[in-house]
C-alpha cells in the first residue's frame, strides 16, 4: 500500500515539473508562421499586330504560358514598326512599365519587322541602317532602366508559291539576329521556328491559323500550293522590297496594302492569327524563350 502511494506521489510530482510541462504544452492555435516575401517578375511585350491582342500570339502567351509569379503586359499595337512605335509615344509607355517597383526582374520582348518593310508610308524603315539602329537603341534604353531586353524575329507570313513558303521577312529577321549578337542580347528566333512549322504544314493546313475561314476561291488556291490575295481578287504585284530581298512571285498578296495601321480586322489573311494560330505560335515562343533566358524557366508554363 505504501509503495503504491509513493509511486502515485512521484507521478504527480513528475507531471508538475516545469521541464515536462514545457515539452507537452500545446502550441497556441493563433500562432502563424511569418509570411515569405514574394519574388515576382514581369514581362512586357513590345511589337506589332502579330504580337498584339486580337491578331497576334501575345494574348495566348500571357493567358496560358506564365505563372502567377510573372506579370505579363502586352503593349504591342497593330501597324507599328521599330520607327513609329517610338515616335507616337508607345515606347515611352513601355519605359514607364519597366520602372514599376517591387519586381525582382523585368523582361522586355521586342518584335518588329512587318511594318518596317517598304511600301508602308509613315512606318517603313531602312533595312541596312535605320532598322538595326532602332533595335540597338531599344536594347540600350531597356538596359538603362534596369530591365532585360529579349529580341524576337518577326512571325512569318503564310504565303506560298508551288508549295514553297515565301518568307519575305527573312532579311529583317537576319538583321535582328545580327543585332542580338552585336549587343549580346537573348534572341527568340520566331521567324525561323514559325517558317519551319508553316512550311511543314503547307498552305492549306496553315490556313487554319488565320482569324476566319478563306473565301472559296482562296481556299481552292491553297489546295494547289500557291496562295492568291486573301480577298480572292486577281493576283496583284507584291509590295516593293529592299535590295537583295528574295523575289516573291506576282501571285503574292500586296501586304503593304492589306496590313493598315490599327487593330487587325477579323478576316482571313496570311499574317494575323486567330485563336488556333495564337495558341500554336505562343507555344513556339515559350519553348524558345526558355532556351534563350533560362532564368525564366520556373515562371513559364510549357
Coordinates of C-alpha atoms in Angstrom, one line a residue:
X1 CA 0.0 0.0 0.0
X2 CA 2.8 2.4 1.0
X3 CA 4.7 1.5 -2.2
X4 CA 1.6 2.3 -4.3
X5 CA 1.2 5.7 -2.6
X6 CA 4.8 6.5 -3.2
X7 CA 4.6 5.7 -6.9
X8 CA 1.5 7.8 -7.3
X9 CA 3.1 10.7 -5.5
X10 CA 6.2 10.5 -7.7
X11 CA 4.0 10.5 -10.8
X12 CA 2.1 13.6 -9.7
X13 CA 5.4 15.4 -8.9
X14 CA 6.8 14.4 -12.3
X15 CA 3.8 15.8 -14.2
X16 CA 4.1 19.0 -12.3
X17 CA 7.7 19.6 -13.2
X18 CA 8.3 22.7 -15.3
X19 CA 10.5 20.8 -17.8
X20 CA 7.8 18.3 -18.7
X21 CA 5.1 21.0 -18.8
X22 CA 7.2 22.8 -21.3
X23 CA 7.5 19.9 -23.7
X24 CA 3.9 18.8 -23.5
X25 CA 2.1 22.2 -23.6
X26 CA 0.1 22.5 -26.9
X27 CA 1.0 25.2 -29.5
X28 CA -1.5 28.1 -29.4
X29 CA -3.9 27.9 -32.3
X30 CA -3.4 31.6 -33.2
X31 CA 0.4 31.4 -33.8
X32 CA 1.0 31.9 -37.6
X33 CA 4.5 31.4 -39.2
X34 CA 5.9 34.6 -40.8
X35 CA 5.0 35.1 -44.5
X36 CA 7.7 34.7 -47.0
X37 CA 8.3 37.7 -49.3
X38 CA 7.0 37.1 -52.9
X39 CA 9.6 37.2 -55.6
X40 CA 7.7 38.2 -58.8
X41 CA 9.0 39.1 -62.2
X42 CA 7.4 40.9 -65.2
X43 CA 7.3 40.5 -69.0
X44 CA 6.5 43.4 -71.3
X45 CA 5.6 42.6 -74.9
X46 CA 6.5 45.3 -77.5
X47 CA 5.8 45.0 -81.2
X48 CA 3.2 45.0 -83.9
X49 CA -0.2 43.3 -84.7
X50 CA 1.4 39.8 -84.8
X51 CA 2.1 40.2 -81.1
X52 CA -0.9 42.3 -80.1
X53 CA -4.3 41.4 -78.9
X54 CA -6.8 40.1 -81.5
X55 CA -4.3 39.2 -84.2
X56 CA -1.1 38.1 -82.5
X57 CA 0.4 35.4 -80.3
X58 CA 0.8 37.7 -77.3
X59 CA -2.7 37.2 -75.7
X60 CA -2.3 33.4 -75.7
X61 CA 1.2 33.7 -74.3
X62 CA 0.1 35.9 -71.4
X63 CA -3.0 33.9 -70.7
X64 CA -1.6 30.3 -70.9
X65 CA 2.2 30.4 -70.5
X66 CA 3.1 32.4 -67.4
X67 CA 2.6 31.5 -63.8
X68 CA 1.1 33.8 -61.2
X69 CA 4.7 34.9 -60.3
X70 CA 5.2 36.5 -63.7
X71 CA 3.1 39.6 -64.7
X72 CA 2.6 39.8 -68.5
X73 CA 1.8 43.1 -70.0
X74 CA 1.1 43.3 -73.8
X75 CA 1.9 46.7 -75.2
X76 CA 2.2 45.6 -78.9
X77 CA 0.0 47.5 -81.3
X78 CA -1.1 46.9 -84.9
X79 CA 0.7 48.7 -87.7
X80 CA 3.7 49.7 -85.6
X81 CA 7.3 49.5 -86.8
X82 CA 10.6 50.0 -85.0
X83 CA 10.2 53.6 -86.0
X84 CA 6.6 54.8 -85.4
X85 CA 6.3 52.7 -82.2
X86 CA 8.7 55.2 -80.7
X87 CA 7.6 58.4 -82.4
X88 CA 4.0 58.0 -81.3
X89 CA 5.0 57.6 -77.7
X90 CA 4.3 53.9 -77.2
X91 CA 7.9 53.2 -76.2
X92 CA 7.6 55.9 -73.5
X93 CA 4.7 53.9 -72.0
X94 CA 6.9 50.7 -72.1
X95 CA 9.7 52.5 -70.4
X96 CA 7.3 53.5 -67.7
X97 CA 6.2 49.9 -67.2
X98 CA 9.9 48.9 -66.8
X99 CA 10.1 51.3 -63.8
X100 CA 7.4 49.6 -61.8
X101 CA 8.9 48.8 -58.4
X102 CA 8.9 45.6 -56.4
X103 CA 9.7 43.2 -59.3
X104 CA 12.9 41.2 -59.0
X105 CA 13.3 41.3 -62.7
X106 CA 11.6 42.8 -65.8
X107 CA 12.0 41.3 -69.3
X108 CA 11.1 43.2 -72.5
X109 CA 10.3 41.1 -75.6
X110 CA 10.8 43.3 -78.7
X111 CA 9.4 42.1 -82.1
X112 CA 9.4 44.3 -85.2
X113 CA 9.8 43.8 -88.9
X114 CA 6.4 43.5 -90.6
X115 CA 5.8 47.2 -90.8
X116 CA 9.4 48.2 -91.3
X117 CA 9.2 46.7 -94.8
X118 CA 9.0 49.1 -97.8
X119 CA 5.6 50.3 -99.1
X120 CA 4.2 51.4 -95.7
X121 CA 4.4 55.2 -95.6
X122 CA 5.0 56.6 -92.1
X123 CA 6.1 53.2 -90.9
X124 CA 8.9 51.8 -93.1
X125 CA 12.5 52.0 -92.0
X126 CA 15.7 51.4 -93.9
X127 CA 16.8 47.8 -93.5
X128 CA 20.5 48.4 -93.7
X129 CA 20.8 51.4 -91.4
X130 CA 17.7 52.6 -89.6
X131 CA 16.1 49.3 -88.6
X132 CA 19.2 47.9 -86.8
X133 CA 19.9 51.3 -85.2
X134 CA 16.4 51.4 -83.8
X135 CA 16.7 47.9 -82.3
X136 CA 20.1 48.8 -80.7
X137 CA 18.5 51.9 -79.2
X138 CA 15.6 49.8 -77.8
X139 CA 18.2 47.4 -76.2
X140 CA 20.3 50.2 -74.7
X141 CA 17.3 52.0 -73.2
X142 CA 15.8 48.8 -71.8
X143 CA 19.1 48.1 -70.0
X144 CA 19.3 51.6 -68.8
X145 CA 16.0 51.1 -67.0
X146 CA 17.4 48.0 -65.3
X147 CA 15.3 45.7 -67.4
X148 CA 16.4 42.7 -69.6
X149 CA 15.8 43.0 -73.4
X150 CA 15.0 39.9 -75.5
X151 CA 14.9 40.4 -79.3
X152 CA 12.2 38.4 -81.2
X153 CA 12.4 37.9 -85.0
X154 CA 9.1 38.5 -86.9
X155 CA 6.5 35.9 -87.2
X156 CA 6.4 34.5 -90.8
X157 CA 3.6 35.2 -93.2
X158 CA 1.9 32.2 -94.7
X159 CA 2.1 32.8 -98.4
X160 CA 3.2 30.0 -100.8
X161 CA 4.3 29.5 -104.4
X162 CA 4.3 25.9 -105.7
X163 CA 4.3 24.6 -102.1
X164 CA 7.2 26.7 -101.0
X165 CA 6.8 29.3 -98.3
X166 CA 7.6 32.9 -99.3
X167 CA 9.4 34.1 -96.2
X168 CA 9.7 37.7 -97.3
X169 CA 10.6 38.7 -93.7
X170 CA 13.8 36.8 -93.5
X171 CA 16.1 39.8 -94.3
X172 CA 14.6 41.6 -91.3
X173 CA 14.9 38.5 -89.2
X174 CA 18.6 38.3 -90.2
X175 CA 19.2 41.9 -89.2
X176 CA 17.7 41.2 -85.8
X177 CA 19.9 38.1 -85.4
X178 CA 23.0 40.3 -86.1
X179 CA 21.9 42.9 -83.6
X180 CA 21.4 40.2 -81.0
X181 CA 25.0 39.0 -81.5
X182 CA 26.4 42.5 -81.5
X183 CA 24.7 43.6 -78.3
X184 CA 24.8 40.2 -76.6
X185 CA 21.0 40.2 -76.3
X186 CA 19.0 37.0 -75.9
X187 CA 17.2 36.0 -79.1
X188 CA 13.9 34.2 -79.7
X189 CA 14.1 33.3 -83.4
X190 CA 10.4 33.1 -84.1
X191 CA 10.8 33.7 -87.8
X192 CA 12.9 30.6 -88.1
X193 CA 10.7 28.4 -86.0
X194 CA 7.4 29.7 -87.4
X195 CA 8.7 29.4 -91.0
X196 CA 9.7 25.8 -90.4
X197 CA 6.4 24.9 -88.9
X198 CA 4.3 26.6 -91.6
X199 CA 6.4 25.0 -94.4
X200 CA 5.9 21.6 -92.8
X201 CA 2.1 22.1 -92.6
X202 CA 1.7 23.6 -96.1
X203 CA -0.7 26.3 -97.3
X204 CA -4.0 24.5 -96.7
X205 CA -3.2 23.3 -93.1
X206 CA -1.5 26.6 -92.0
X207 CA -4.6 28.5 -93.2
X208 CA -6.4 27.4 -90.0
X209 CA -4.1 29.8 -88.1
X210 CA -6.0 32.8 -89.6
X211 CA -8.8 34.7 -87.8
X212 CA -11.5 33.5 -90.2
X213 CA -12.1 30.9 -93.0
X214 CA -10.9 31.8 -96.5
X215 CA -13.3 32.6 -99.4
X216 CA -14.0 29.6 -101.6
X217 CA -11.7 30.7 -104.4
X218 CA -8.9 31.5 -101.9
X219 CA -9.4 28.1 -100.3
X220 CA -9.2 26.4 -103.7
X221 CA -5.9 28.1 -104.4
X222 CA -4.5 26.9 -101.1
X223 CA -5.0 23.3 -102.3
X224 CA -2.9 24.0 -105.4
X225 CA 0.1 25.0 -103.3
X226 CA 0.1 28.6 -104.4
X227 CA -1.7 31.4 -102.4
X228 CA -3.6 34.2 -104.1
X229 CA -4.6 37.5 -102.4
X230 CA -6.8 36.8 -99.4
X231 CA -9.6 38.9 -100.9
X232 CA -10.0 36.5 -103.7
X233 CA -9.3 39.2 -106.3
X234 CA -7.0 38.7 -109.3
X235 CA -3.3 38.4 -108.5
X236 CA -1.5 41.7 -107.7
X237 CA 2.1 42.7 -107.7
X238 CA 3.9 42.4 -104.4
X239 CA 4.9 45.4 -102.3
X240 CA 8.4 46.9 -103.0
X241 CA 11.2 45.0 -101.3
X242 CA 14.6 46.1 -100.1
X243 CA 17.7 45.3 -102.3
X244 CA 18.9 41.7 -102.1
X245 CA 15.5 40.5 -100.8
X246 CA 14.4 37.2 -102.3
X247 CA 11.9 37.7 -105.1
X248 CA 8.3 37.0 -104.4
X249 CA 6.0 35.6 -107.1
X250 CA 3.4 38.0 -108.6
X251 CA 0.6 35.9 -107.1
X252 CA 1.7 37.1 -103.7
X253 CA -0.6 39.4 -101.7
X254 CA 0.3 43.1 -101.5
X255 CA 1.0 43.1 -97.8
X256 CA 1.6 46.9 -97.7
X257 CA -2.0 47.4 -98.9
X258 CA -3.7 44.8 -96.6
X259 CA -1.9 45.5 -93.4
X260 CA -3.0 49.0 -92.4
X261 CA -2.4 50.8 -89.1
X262 CA -4.6 49.9 -86.2
X263 CA -6.3 46.8 -84.9
X264 CA -6.3 43.8 -87.3
X265 CA -9.7 43.1 -88.8
X266 CA -11.4 39.8 -88.1
X267 CA -11.0 38.3 -91.5
X268 CA -8.9 35.8 -93.4
X269 CA -5.3 36.8 -94.3
X270 CA -1.9 35.3 -94.3
X271 CA -0.4 37.4 -91.5
X272 CA -2.7 37.6 -88.5
X273 CA -3.7 34.9 -86.0
X274 CA -7.0 33.6 -84.7
X275 CA -7.2 31.5 -81.5
X276 CA -5.7 28.4 -83.0
X277 CA -2.8 30.3 -84.5
X278 CA -2.2 32.4 -81.4
X279 CA -2.0 29.2 -79.3
X280 CA 0.3 27.4 -81.7
X281 CA 2.8 30.2 -82.0
X282 CA 2.7 31.2 -78.3
X283 CA 3.8 27.6 -77.7
X284 CA 6.8 28.2 -80.0
X285 CA 7.7 31.5 -78.3
X286 CA 7.5 29.9 -74.9
X287 CA 9.7 27.0 -75.9
X288 CA 12.3 29.3 -77.4
X289 CA 12.2 31.8 -74.6
X290 CA 13.1 29.0 -72.1
X291 CA 16.2 28.3 -74.1
X292 CA 17.1 31.9 -74.6
X293 CA 16.5 33.0 -71.0
X294 CA 16.9 30.0 -68.7
X295 CA 16.2 32.2 -65.6
X296 CA 12.6 32.4 -66.7
X297 CA 12.1 28.6 -66.8
X298 CA 10.3 28.3 -63.4
X299 CA 7.9 31.2 -64.3
X300 CA 6.9 29.8 -67.7
X301 CA 4.4 27.1 -68.5
X302 CA 5.3 24.9 -71.5

